[in-house]
Tab-separated table of C-alpha atoms and ligand atoms in Angstrom:
chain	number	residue	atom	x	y	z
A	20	UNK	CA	0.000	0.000	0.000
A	21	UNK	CA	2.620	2.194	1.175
A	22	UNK	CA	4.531	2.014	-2.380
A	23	UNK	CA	1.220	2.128	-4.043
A	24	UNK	CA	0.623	5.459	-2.745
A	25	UNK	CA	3.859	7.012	-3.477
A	26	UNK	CA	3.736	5.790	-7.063
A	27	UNK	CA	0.257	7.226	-7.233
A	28	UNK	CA	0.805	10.542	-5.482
A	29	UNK	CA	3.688	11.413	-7.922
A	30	UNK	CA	1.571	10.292	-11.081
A	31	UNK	CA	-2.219	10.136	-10.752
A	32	UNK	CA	-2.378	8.266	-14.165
A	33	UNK	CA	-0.921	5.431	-12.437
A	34	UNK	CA	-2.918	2.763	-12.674
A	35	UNK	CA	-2.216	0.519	-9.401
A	36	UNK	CA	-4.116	-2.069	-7.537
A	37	UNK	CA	-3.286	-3.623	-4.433
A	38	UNK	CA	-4.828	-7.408	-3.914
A	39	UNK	CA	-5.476	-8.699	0.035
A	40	UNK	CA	-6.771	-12.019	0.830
A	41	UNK	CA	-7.656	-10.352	4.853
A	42	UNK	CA	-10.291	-8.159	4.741
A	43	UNK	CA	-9.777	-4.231	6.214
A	44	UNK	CA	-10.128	-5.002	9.470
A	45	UNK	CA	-8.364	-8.365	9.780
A	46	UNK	CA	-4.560	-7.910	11.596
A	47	UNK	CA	-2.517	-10.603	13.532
A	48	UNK	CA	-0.447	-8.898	16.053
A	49	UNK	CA	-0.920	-5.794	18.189
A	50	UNK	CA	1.415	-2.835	18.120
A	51	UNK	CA	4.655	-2.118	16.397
A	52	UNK	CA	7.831	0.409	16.881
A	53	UNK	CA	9.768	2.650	15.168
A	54	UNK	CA	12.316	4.937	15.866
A	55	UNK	CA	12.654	8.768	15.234
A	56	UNK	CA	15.031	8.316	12.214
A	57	UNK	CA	12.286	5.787	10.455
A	58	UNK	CA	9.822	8.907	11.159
A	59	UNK	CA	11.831	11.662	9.425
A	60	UNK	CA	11.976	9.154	6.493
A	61	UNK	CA	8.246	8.768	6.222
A	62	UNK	CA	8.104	12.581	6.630
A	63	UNK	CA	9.738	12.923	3.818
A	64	UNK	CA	7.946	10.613	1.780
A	65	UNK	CA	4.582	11.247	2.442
A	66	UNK	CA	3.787	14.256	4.875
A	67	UNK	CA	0.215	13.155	4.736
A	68	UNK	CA	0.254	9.575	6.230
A	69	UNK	CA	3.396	10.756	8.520
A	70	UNK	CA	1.128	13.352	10.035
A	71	UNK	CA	-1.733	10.715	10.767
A	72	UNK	CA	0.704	8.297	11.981
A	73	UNK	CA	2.303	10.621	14.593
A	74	UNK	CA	-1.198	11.911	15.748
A	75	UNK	CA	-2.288	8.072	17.118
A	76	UNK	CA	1.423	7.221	17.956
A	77	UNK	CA	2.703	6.511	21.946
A	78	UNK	CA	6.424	8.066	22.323
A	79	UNK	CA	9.007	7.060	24.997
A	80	UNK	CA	12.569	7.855	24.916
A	81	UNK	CA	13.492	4.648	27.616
A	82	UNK	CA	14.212	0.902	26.873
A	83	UNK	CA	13.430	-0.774	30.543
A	84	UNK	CA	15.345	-3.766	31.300
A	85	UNK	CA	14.077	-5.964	34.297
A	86	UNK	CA	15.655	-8.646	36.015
A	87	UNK	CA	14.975	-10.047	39.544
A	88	UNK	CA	13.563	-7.081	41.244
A	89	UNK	CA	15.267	-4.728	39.434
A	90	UNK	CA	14.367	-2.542	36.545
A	91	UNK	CA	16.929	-0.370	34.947
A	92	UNK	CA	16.316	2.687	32.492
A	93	UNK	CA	18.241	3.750	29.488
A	94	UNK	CA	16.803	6.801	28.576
A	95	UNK	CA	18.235	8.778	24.871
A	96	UNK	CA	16.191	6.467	22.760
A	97	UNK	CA	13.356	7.170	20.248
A	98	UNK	CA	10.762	5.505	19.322
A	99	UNK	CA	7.227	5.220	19.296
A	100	UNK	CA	4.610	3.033	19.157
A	101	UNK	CA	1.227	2.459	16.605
A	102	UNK	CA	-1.381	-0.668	16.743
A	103	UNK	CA	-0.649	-2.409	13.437
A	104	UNK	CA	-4.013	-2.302	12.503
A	105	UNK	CA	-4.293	1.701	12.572
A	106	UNK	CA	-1.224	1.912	10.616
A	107	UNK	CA	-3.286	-0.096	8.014
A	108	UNK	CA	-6.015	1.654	7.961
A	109	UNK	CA	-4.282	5.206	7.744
A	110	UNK	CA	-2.422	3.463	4.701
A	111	UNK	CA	-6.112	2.363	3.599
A	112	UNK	CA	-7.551	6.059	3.821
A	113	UNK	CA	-4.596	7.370	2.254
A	114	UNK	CA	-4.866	4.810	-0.866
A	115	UNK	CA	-8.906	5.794	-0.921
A	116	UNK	CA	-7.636	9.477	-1.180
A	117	UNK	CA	-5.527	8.959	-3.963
A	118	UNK	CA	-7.451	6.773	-6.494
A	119	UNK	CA	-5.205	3.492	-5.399
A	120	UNK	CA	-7.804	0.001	-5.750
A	121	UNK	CA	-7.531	-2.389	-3.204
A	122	UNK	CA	-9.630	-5.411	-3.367
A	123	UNK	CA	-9.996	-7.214	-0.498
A	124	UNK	CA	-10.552	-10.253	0.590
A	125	UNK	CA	-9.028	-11.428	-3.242
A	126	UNK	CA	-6.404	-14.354	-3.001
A	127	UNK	CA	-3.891	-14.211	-5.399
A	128	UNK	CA	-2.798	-18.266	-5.306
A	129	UNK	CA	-1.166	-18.106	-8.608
A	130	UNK	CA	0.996	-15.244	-9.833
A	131	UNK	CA	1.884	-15.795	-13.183
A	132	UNK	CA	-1.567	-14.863	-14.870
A	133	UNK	CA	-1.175	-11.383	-12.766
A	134	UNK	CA	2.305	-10.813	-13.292
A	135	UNK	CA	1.450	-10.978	-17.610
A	136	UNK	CA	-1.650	-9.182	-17.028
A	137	UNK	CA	0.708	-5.423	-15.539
A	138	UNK	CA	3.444	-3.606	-16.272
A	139	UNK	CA	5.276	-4.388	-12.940
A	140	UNK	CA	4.131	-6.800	-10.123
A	141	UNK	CA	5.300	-6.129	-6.705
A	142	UNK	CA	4.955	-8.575	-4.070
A	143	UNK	CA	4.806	-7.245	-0.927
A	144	UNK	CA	3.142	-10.878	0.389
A	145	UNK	CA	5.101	-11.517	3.413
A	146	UNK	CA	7.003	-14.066	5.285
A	147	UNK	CA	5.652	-16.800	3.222
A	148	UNK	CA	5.517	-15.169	0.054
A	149	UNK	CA	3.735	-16.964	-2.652
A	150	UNK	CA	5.597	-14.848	-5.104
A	151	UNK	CA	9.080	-15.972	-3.667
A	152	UNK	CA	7.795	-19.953	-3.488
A	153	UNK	CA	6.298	-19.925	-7.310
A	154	UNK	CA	9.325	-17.876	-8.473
A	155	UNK	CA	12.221	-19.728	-6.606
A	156	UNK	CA	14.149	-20.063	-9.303
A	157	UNK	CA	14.472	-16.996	-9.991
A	158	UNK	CA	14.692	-15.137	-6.525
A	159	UNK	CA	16.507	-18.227	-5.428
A	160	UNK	CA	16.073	-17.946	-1.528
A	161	UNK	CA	17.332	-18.803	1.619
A	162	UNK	CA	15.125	-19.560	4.307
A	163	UNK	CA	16.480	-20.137	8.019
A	164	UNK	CA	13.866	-21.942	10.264
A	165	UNK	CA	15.655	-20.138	14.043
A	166	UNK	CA	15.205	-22.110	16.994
A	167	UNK	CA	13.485	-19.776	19.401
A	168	UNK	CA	9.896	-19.809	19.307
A	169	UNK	CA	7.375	-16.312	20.158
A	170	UNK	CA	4.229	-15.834	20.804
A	171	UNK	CA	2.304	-12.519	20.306
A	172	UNK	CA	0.302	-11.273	22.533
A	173	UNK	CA	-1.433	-7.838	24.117
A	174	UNK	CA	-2.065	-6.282	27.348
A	175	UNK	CA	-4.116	-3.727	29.356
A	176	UNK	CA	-1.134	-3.520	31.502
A	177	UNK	CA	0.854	-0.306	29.956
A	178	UNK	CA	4.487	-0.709	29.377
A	179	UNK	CA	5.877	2.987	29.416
A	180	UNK	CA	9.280	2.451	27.169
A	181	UNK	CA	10.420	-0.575	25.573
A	182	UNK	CA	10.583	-3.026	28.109
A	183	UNK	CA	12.417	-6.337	27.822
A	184	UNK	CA	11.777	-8.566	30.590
A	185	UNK	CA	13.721	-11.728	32.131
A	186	UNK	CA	11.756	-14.635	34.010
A	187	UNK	CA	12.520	-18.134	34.695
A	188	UNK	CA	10.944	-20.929	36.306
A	189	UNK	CA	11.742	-24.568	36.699
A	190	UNK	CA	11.361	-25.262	32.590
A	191	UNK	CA	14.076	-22.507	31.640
A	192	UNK	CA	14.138	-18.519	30.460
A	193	UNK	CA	11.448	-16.413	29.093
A	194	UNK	CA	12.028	-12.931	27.716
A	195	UNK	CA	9.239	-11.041	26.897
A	196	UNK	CA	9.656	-7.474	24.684
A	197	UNK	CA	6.748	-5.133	25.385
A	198	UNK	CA	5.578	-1.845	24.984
A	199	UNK	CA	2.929	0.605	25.172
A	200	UNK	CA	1.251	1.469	21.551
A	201	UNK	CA	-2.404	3.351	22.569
A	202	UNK	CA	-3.737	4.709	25.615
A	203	UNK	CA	-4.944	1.316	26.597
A	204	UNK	CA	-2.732	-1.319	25.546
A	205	UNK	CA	0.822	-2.669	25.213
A	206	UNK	CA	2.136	-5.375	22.678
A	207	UNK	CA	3.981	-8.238	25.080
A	208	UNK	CA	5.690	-10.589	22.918
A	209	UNK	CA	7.336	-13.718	24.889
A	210	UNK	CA	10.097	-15.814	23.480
A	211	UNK	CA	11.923	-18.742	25.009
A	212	UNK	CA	14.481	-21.115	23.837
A	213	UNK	CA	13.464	-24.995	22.902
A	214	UNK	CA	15.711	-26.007	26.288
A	215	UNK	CA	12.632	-24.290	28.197
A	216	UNK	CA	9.766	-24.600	25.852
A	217	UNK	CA	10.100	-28.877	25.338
A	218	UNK	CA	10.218	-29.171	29.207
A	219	UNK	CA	7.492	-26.596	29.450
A	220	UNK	CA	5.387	-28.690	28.000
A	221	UNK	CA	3.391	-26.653	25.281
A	222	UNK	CA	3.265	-29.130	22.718
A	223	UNK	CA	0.517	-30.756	24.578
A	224	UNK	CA	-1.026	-27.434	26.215
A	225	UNK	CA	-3.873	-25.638	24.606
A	226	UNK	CA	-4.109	-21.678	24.040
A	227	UNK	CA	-6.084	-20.887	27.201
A	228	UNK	CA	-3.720	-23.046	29.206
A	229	UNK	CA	-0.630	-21.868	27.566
A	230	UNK	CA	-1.495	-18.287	27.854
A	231	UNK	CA	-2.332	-18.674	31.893
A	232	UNK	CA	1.110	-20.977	32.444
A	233	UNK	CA	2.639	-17.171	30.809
A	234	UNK	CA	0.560	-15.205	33.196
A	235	UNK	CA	2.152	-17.356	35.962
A	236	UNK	CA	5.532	-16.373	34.464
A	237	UNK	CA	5.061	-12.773	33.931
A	238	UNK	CA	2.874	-12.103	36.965
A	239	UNK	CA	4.975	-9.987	38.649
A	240	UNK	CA	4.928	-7.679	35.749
A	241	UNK	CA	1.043	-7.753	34.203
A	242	UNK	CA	0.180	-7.248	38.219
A	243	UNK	CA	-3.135	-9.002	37.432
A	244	UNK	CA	-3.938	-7.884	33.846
A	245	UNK	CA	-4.396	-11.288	31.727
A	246	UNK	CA	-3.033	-11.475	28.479
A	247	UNK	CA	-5.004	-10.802	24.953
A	248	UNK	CA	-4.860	-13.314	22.571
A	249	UNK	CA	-5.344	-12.548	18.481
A	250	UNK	CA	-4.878	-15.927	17.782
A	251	UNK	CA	-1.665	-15.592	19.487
A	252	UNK	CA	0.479	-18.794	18.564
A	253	UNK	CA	4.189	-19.937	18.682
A	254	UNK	CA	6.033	-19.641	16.143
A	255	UNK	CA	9.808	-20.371	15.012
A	256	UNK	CA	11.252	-17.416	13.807
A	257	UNK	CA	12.428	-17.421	10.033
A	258	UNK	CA	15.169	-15.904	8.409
A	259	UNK	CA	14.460	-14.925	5.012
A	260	UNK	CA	17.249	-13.668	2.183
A	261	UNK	CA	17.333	-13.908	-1.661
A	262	UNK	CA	19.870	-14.068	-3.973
A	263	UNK	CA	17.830	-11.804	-6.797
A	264	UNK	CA	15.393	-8.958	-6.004
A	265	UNK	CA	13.910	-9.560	-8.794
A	266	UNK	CA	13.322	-10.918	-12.449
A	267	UNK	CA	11.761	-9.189	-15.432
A	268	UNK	CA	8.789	-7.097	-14.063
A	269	UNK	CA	8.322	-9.006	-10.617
A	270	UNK	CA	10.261	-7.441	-7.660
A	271	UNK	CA	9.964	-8.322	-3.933
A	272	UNK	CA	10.261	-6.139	-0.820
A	273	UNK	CA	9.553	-5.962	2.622
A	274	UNK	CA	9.170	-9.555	4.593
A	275	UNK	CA	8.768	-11.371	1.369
A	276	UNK	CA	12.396	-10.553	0.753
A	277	UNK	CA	14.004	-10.660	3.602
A	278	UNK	CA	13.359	-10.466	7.276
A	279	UNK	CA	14.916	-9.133	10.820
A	280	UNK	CA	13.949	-10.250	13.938
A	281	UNK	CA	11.692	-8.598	16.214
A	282	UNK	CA	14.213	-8.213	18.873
A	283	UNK	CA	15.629	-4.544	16.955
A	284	UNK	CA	12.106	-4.097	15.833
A	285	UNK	CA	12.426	-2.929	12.350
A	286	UNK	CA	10.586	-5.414	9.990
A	287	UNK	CA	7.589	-2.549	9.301
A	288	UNK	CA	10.312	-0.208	9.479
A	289	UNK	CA	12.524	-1.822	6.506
A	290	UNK	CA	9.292	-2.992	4.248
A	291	UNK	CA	8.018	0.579	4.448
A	292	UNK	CA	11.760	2.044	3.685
A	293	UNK	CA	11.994	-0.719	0.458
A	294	UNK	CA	8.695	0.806	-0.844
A	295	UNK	CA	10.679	4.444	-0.479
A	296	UNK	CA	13.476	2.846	-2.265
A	297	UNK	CA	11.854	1.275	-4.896
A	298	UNK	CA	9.431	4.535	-5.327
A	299	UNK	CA	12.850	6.474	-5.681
A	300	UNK	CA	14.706	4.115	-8.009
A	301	UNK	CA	11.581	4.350	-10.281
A	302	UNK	CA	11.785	8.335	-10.192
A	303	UNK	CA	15.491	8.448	-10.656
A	304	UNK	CA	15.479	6.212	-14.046
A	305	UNK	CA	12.661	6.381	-15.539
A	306	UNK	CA	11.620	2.786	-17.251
A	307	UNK	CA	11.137	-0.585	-14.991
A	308	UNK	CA	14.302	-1.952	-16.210
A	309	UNK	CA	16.488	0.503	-14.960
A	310	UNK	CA	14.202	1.022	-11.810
A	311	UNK	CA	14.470	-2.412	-9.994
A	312	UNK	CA	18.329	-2.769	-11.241
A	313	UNK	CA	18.990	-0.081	-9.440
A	314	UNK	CA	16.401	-1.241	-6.107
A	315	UNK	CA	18.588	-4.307	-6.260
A	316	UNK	CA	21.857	-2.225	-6.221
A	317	UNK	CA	21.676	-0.084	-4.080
A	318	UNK	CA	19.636	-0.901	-1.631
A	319	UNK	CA	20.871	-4.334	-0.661
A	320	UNK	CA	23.920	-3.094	0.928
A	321	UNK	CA	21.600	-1.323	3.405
A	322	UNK	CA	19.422	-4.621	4.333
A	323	UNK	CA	22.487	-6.957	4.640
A	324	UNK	CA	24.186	-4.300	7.317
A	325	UNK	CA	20.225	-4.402	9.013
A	326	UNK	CA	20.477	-7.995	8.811
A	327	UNK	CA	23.895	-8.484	9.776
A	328	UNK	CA	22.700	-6.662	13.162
A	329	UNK	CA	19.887	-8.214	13.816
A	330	UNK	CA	21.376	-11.424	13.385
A	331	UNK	CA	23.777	-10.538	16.320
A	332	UNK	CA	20.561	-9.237	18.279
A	333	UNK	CA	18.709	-12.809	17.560
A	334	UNK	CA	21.690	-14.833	18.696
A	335	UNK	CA	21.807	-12.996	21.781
A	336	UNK	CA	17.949	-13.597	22.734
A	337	UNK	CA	18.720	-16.762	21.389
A	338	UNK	CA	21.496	-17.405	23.947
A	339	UNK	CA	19.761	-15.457	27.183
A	340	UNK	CA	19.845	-18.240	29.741
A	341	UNK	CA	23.992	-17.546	29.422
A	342	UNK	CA	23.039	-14.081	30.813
A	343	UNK	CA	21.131	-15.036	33.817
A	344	UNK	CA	23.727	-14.991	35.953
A	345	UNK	CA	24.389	-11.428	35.450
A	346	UNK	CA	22.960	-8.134	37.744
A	347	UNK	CA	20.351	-6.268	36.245
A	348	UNK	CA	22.768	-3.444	35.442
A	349	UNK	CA	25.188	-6.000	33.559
A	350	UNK	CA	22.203	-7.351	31.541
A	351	UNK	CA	21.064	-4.270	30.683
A	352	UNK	CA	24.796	-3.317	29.181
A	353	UNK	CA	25.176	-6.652	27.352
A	354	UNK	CA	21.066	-6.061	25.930
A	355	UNK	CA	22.091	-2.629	24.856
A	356	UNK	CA	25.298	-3.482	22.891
A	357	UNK	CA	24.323	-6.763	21.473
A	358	UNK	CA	23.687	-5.843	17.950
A	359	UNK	CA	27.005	-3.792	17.857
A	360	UNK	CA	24.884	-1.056	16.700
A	361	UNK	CA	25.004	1.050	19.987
A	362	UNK	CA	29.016	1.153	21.879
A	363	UNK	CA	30.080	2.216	24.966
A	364	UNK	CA	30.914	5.377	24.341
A	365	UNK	CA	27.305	5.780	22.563
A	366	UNK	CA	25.497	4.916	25.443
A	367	UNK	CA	27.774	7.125	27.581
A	368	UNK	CA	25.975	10.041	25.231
A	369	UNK	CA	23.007	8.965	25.026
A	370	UNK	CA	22.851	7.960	28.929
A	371	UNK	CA	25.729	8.810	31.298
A	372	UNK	CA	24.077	8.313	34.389
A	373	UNK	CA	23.373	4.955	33.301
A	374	UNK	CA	27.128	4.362	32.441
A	375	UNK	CA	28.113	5.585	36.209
A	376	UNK	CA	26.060	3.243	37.590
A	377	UNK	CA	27.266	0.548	35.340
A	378	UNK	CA	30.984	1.317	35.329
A	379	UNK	CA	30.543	1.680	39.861
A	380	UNK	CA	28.971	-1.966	39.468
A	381	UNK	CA	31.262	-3.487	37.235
A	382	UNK	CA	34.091	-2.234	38.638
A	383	UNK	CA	34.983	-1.213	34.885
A	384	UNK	CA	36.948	2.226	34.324
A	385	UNK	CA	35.836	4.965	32.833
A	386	UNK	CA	39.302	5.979	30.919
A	387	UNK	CA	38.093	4.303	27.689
B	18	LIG	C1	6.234	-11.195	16.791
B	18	LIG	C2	6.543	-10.115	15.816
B	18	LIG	C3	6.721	-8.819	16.279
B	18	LIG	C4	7.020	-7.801	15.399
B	18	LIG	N1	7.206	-6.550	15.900
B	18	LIG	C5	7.520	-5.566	15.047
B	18	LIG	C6	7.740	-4.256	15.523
B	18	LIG	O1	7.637	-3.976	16.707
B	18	LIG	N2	8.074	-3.308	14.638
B	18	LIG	C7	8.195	-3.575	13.327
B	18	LIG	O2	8.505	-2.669	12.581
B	18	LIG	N3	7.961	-4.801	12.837
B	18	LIG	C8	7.643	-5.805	13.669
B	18	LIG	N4	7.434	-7.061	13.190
B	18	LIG	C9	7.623	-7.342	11.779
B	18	LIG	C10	6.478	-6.900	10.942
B	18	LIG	O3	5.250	-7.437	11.351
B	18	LIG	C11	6.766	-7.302	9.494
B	18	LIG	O4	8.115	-7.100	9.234
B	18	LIG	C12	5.941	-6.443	8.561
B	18	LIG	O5	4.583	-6.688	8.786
B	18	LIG	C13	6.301	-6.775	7.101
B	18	LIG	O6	5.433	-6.107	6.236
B	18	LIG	P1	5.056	-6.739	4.832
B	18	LIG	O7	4.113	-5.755	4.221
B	18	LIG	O8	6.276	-7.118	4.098
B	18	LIG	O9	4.317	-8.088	5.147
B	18	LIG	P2	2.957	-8.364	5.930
B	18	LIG	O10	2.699	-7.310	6.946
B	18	LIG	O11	3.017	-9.776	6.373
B	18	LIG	O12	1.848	-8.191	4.799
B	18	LIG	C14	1.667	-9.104	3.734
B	18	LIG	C15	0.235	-9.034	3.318
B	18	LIG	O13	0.043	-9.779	2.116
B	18	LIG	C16	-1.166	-10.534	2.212
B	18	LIG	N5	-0.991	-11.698	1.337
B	18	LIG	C17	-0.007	-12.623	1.417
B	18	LIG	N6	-0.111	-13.511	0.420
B	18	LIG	C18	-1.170	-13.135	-0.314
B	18	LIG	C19	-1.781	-13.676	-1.491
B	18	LIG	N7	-1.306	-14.759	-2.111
B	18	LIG	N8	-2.875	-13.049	-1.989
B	18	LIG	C20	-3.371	-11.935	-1.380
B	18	LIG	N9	-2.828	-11.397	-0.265
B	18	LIG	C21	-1.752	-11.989	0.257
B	18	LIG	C22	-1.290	-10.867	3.675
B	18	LIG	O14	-2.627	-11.109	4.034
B	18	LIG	C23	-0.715	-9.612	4.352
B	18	LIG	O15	-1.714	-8.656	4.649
B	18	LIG	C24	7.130	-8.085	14.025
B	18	LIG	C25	6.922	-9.372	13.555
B	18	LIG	C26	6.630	-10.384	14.430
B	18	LIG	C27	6.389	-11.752	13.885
């Protein structure tokens, strides 16, 4: 939708439609993030949606991390928070606005009649792209079942920041990443390692039972408030690449073509930045040819380094339990750093009374 709109905004005789199998209303999922830098990039793309997108957004400048009894606060962050379904339906309005079809409730289970019926097909079908599976010989992808699982849930209880919680019991670790994205609800996403969820025992546990043995886990921090289900299941994350962006006139962006785990919380993020990029290469060069050569160019470089990081960030959730034995404050430095994005001396900026208290802790020095 997002690219639809961008291509339609800068030439009305566009002809574009989008296809969805959901209808408008239909979302899995809750809430995502973004961070200030993702904002001023929408800004500049589309002043319109940006502006309704800010209005119904939650902001918070602190990543919380708890552990035991403690909680400790990084503040010098940005982000902010929207329910996924809003987003869609500000992207809906904004598609209405501009002339842009889009038919739902219309599965597309077979590509090939489509993709010789336009000028350019994008497929912007997610994770498990249909696109990407009929046209594997041609993207020619790599897909990386991980071994964590998730589960997605909500929450009336309101996470102010982005809070990433440690629990264990007698099956193993739990981390759960949450966050406030209304004035009534947070997104609280739990994942665990297969050492804890085999003895846990889910395999054999329904929904109800598996979201109250999670209640048990996290009660200390939903202080009574159950958690929502949208047909909240686990699921294995999956790392997606591909070799070829695209063939012809069929291209591929945002989860379709690759992923990053949730953990640096950018996957909305990157597939609405592709759209920008693709929109762009289109502007710069003129025909469809030149266009997606260049999508392919130049912005790979830019989703390897974004995978490369979050790949680091996924390990480390991957490996938690090895963490455990740390204090809160020495969790919350190895968290912060994990994707090699943020350093020392950047959290020192961004946080310096956080860096006293670590450095007094640690015993580390501060003559770095
Ligand atoms: C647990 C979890 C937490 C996340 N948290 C965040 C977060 O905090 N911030 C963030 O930025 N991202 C987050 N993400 C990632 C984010 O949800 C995805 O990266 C993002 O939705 C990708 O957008 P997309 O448009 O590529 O794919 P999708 O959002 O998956 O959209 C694809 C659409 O195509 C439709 N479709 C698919 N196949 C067909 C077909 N054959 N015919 C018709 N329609 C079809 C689907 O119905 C769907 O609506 C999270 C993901 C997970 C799993």
């Amino acid at each position: 939708m997002y690219f639809a709109i961008l291509m339609k905004k800068a030439n009305a005789s566009h002809d574009i439609t989008v296809y969805e199998r959901n209808g408008p209303d239909d979302t899995f999922g809750w809430g995502v993030v973004f961070s200030g830098k993702t904002l001023a990039n929408l800004r500049a793309a589309d002043e319109e949606s940006h502006a309704a997108i800010t209005r119904a957004f939650a902001a918070w400048d602190n990543v919380d991390v708890v552990h035991g009894e403690e909680k400790i606060s990084i503040h010098g962050n940005s982000f902010s928070g929207i329910a996924r379904l809003q987003l869609l339906k500000i992207l809906q309005q904004r598609c209405q606005e501009l002339g842009v079809e889009v038919k739902f409730r219309t599965e597309i289970p077979e590509m090939e009649t489509l993709r010789n019926s336009c000028d350019l097909l994008v497929a912007a079908d997610g994770v498990n792209s249909t696109a990407r599976k009929q046209y594997s010989d041609q993207f020619r992808p790599s897909l990386d079942i991980r071994p964590n699982r998730y589960i997605w849930y909500g929450t009336n209880k309101l996470f102010h920041g982005l809070t990433l919680t440690f629990r264990e019991n007698e099956a193993g670790v739990f981390a759960a990443h949450s966050y406030k994205f209304n004035q009534t609800t947070s997104t609280f996403i739990i994942e665990c390692d297969p050492e804890t969820w085999n003895p846990a025992g889910f395999s054999a546990m329904s929904e109800t039972a598996t979201r109250e043995y999670l209640e048990r886990v996290f009660a200390a921090d939903l202080q009574g408030e159950p958690l929502l289900s949208n047909n909240s299941k686990w699921i294995n994350f999956l790392l997606v690449k591909n070799e070829k962006w695209f063939f012809e006139n069929a291209v591929l962006i945002g989860d379709a073509l690759h992923t990053a785990h949730f953990s640096i919380g950018s996957g909305t993020k990157l597939a609405l930045e592709d759209a920008i990029a693709l929109f762009e290469c289109f502007q710069e060069t003129g025909t469809i040819g030149d266009g997606l050569v260049r999508f392919e160019s130049t912005r790979k470089p830019v989703i390897e380094a974004y995978q490369a990081a979050a790949f680091d960030s996924m390990r480390w959730f991957e490996n938690a339990r090895e963490y455990m034995h740390l204090s809160a404050i020495e969790l919350a430095f190895a968290l912060m750093t994990r994707s090699g994005r943020v350093d020392y001396d950047g959290l020192k900026r961004r946080d310096p009374e956080f860096i006293a208290r670590y450095e007094a802790r640690a015993g580390v020095s501060s003559e770095r």
